[in-house]
């Protein structure tokens, strides 16, 4: 009898054990990549993927992303102004300035009555730089979470998040509020630094990286063309143009550029060369190795921004030899980065997205040379002249405190104390601005929703408007026109040349293919959230690009 009872008991125990196992799924039941790598190219037009495609290497980054990943070909910035801080924030929050609060790189704060830099934070000190004040930066001005914050929350802060960029805003804002670290480059010292928001001293691995002074080794190389010089005229105008800026001195007008004179003296010039991308990639690799990213039990996140394309683009413009050379070299740098990730994290064990924070306009001098519409508006000169005339008319100094982000901000305390007609002042400014040949329209920002304008423009303006950090009068420039001087170019407007950006996904969980339907930079964060099975960021308005996911 005992012989019958014992097998029956064992059978019942096995069933109970199976039931218990089914009822309590293992903590790692949710499948995720080991590492997510977010790449933002600071100032990349979508057309660079195809204009320079014949020059990209078979094992370079761009052909790998296009050939093996998923490309959203019609990705747009859904707000204005199209600038660096807002772009990085929108990619990682899935939100827009009217919600996340990063209304520009700088803005006039109507309550503090002063100009504010996007990531400034006077409650913290810099760590690792020339002085404590140099690194007084944090994400505190950003009002919402990022996808990196949400990953940290979803894994009970077991996931590591590291941000790396030359620009502080390109590192800090993507990494989010709860990041383990954000590192950015200080031109005064040639070091990657951080702030006490994250830590009180740099880790040994960062000190070791800084002590290598890679920047001096790169300066020794000089900047000459990566390809034969007979190739560049097929993709760009002449090497030497009067309308290009000269970041390396008045006599440095064309290739090759001697950088050796900056060794040990000026560490900031590296940013205006493709070697800034090399420096950034090497720092990112060092972070992967030292922090063992992708080696833990939870998914980690590396947020990398390549800032140098923006410096090169502002100086030389989209049709220059320098921008062609920059993208040829960046393609190679990205290819090496992916090969490194294959070797350290594992091929198909990590997910990558690559996009841009904004694109850029052609240099007005280049446009004029080729009989295309475009020009320049002197915003600071306009502000000075308006203030002089407003003083004559209304009797107060500095009626206008700022012309920034294509908006005019008024000195409300002075206007109120003088009991002046604010609406009358706005109307005068609007009439004055509209007389400028570069301006197509101007109106009070309070009237964005009622002014008769194109619906796409209206939505972009509304998405970019955050009352405390936005101006009183909106200026709309004609297509091809920019704020600035007679050399170089910039970005910031709603037109496609500033707002059409690349968006590519690659790696773990990503399908191969492309879509031409309209997508937005705000769709990146919710798509990554869906991939990782985590909550989307707190101010997210973007949509999941379902075509991307397996």
Short mmCIF file of N, CA and C in Angstrom, two decimals, residues 6-7 47 120 131 175 177 182 317 319 353 372 387 389 419-420 434 508 536:
data_model
loop_
_atom_site.label_atom_id
_atom_site.label_comp_id
_atom_site.label_asym_id
_atom_site.label_seq_id
_atom_site.Cartn_x
_atom_site.Cartn_y
_atom_site.Cartn_z
N UNK A 6 3.28 6.55 -2.09
CA UNK A 6 4.48 7.37 -2.33
C UNK A 6 4.56 7.93 -3.75
N UNK A 7 4.34 7.11 -4.81
CA UNK A 7 4.33 7.68 -6.17
C UNK A 7 3.23 8.72 -6.37
N UNK A 47 18.80 64.87 -45.79
CA UNK A 47 19.33 64.58 -47.12
C UNK A 47 20.80 64.18 -47.10
N UNK A 120 21.57 75.59 -17.03
CA UNK A 120 22.27 76.24 -15.92
C UNK A 120 21.62 75.89 -14.58
N UNK A 131 37.29 75.57 -13.08
CA UNK A 131 36.72 76.18 -11.88
C UNK A 131 35.37 75.57 -11.59
N UNK A 175 20.08 62.41 -20.83
CA UNK A 175 20.29 61.45 -19.75
C UNK A 175 19.22 61.54 -18.67
N UNK A 177 16.86 63.22 -15.34
CA UNK A 177 17.01 63.67 -13.95
C UNK A 177 17.71 62.64 -13.07
N UNK A 182 26.39 62.35 -16.27
CA UNK A 182 26.44 63.03 -17.56
C UNK A 182 27.79 63.72 -17.63
N UNK A 317 28.68 75.71 -43.54
CA UNK A 317 27.45 75.51 -44.29
C UNK A 317 27.32 74.13 -44.92
N UNK A 319 26.91 73.10 -47.94
CA UNK A 319 27.47 72.81 -49.25
C UNK A 319 28.98 73.02 -49.30
N UNK A 353 19.26 53.92 -31.74
CA UNK A 353 18.53 54.84 -32.60
C UNK A 353 19.45 56.01 -32.91
N UNK A 372 19.07 81.77 -55.48
CA UNK A 372 18.03 81.16 -54.64
C UNK A 372 17.60 82.15 -53.57
N UNK A 387 14.42 99.99 -29.52
CA UNK A 387 14.48 100.57 -28.18
C UNK A 387 14.69 102.08 -28.22
N UNK A 389 13.73 104.12 -30.66
CA UNK A 389 12.48 104.75 -31.12
C UNK A 389 11.38 104.65 -30.06
N UNK A 419 2.65 102.74 -16.41
CA UNK A 419 1.24 102.70 -16.80
C UNK A 419 1.05 102.96 -18.30
N UNK A 420 1.90 102.30 -19.07
CA UNK A 420 1.83 102.44 -20.53
C UNK A 420 0.89 101.40 -21.12
N UNK A 434 7.41 94.21 -39.38
CA UNK A 434 6.86 93.81 -40.69
C UNK A 434 7.45 94.60 -41.85
N UNK A 508 18.67 44.97 -31.70
CA UNK A 508 17.76 44.09 -30.97
C UNK A 508 16.33 44.61 -31.06
N UNK A 536 6.01 55.41 -20.85
CA UNK A 536 6.52 56.52 -21.64
C UNK A 536 6.77 57.72 -20.72
#
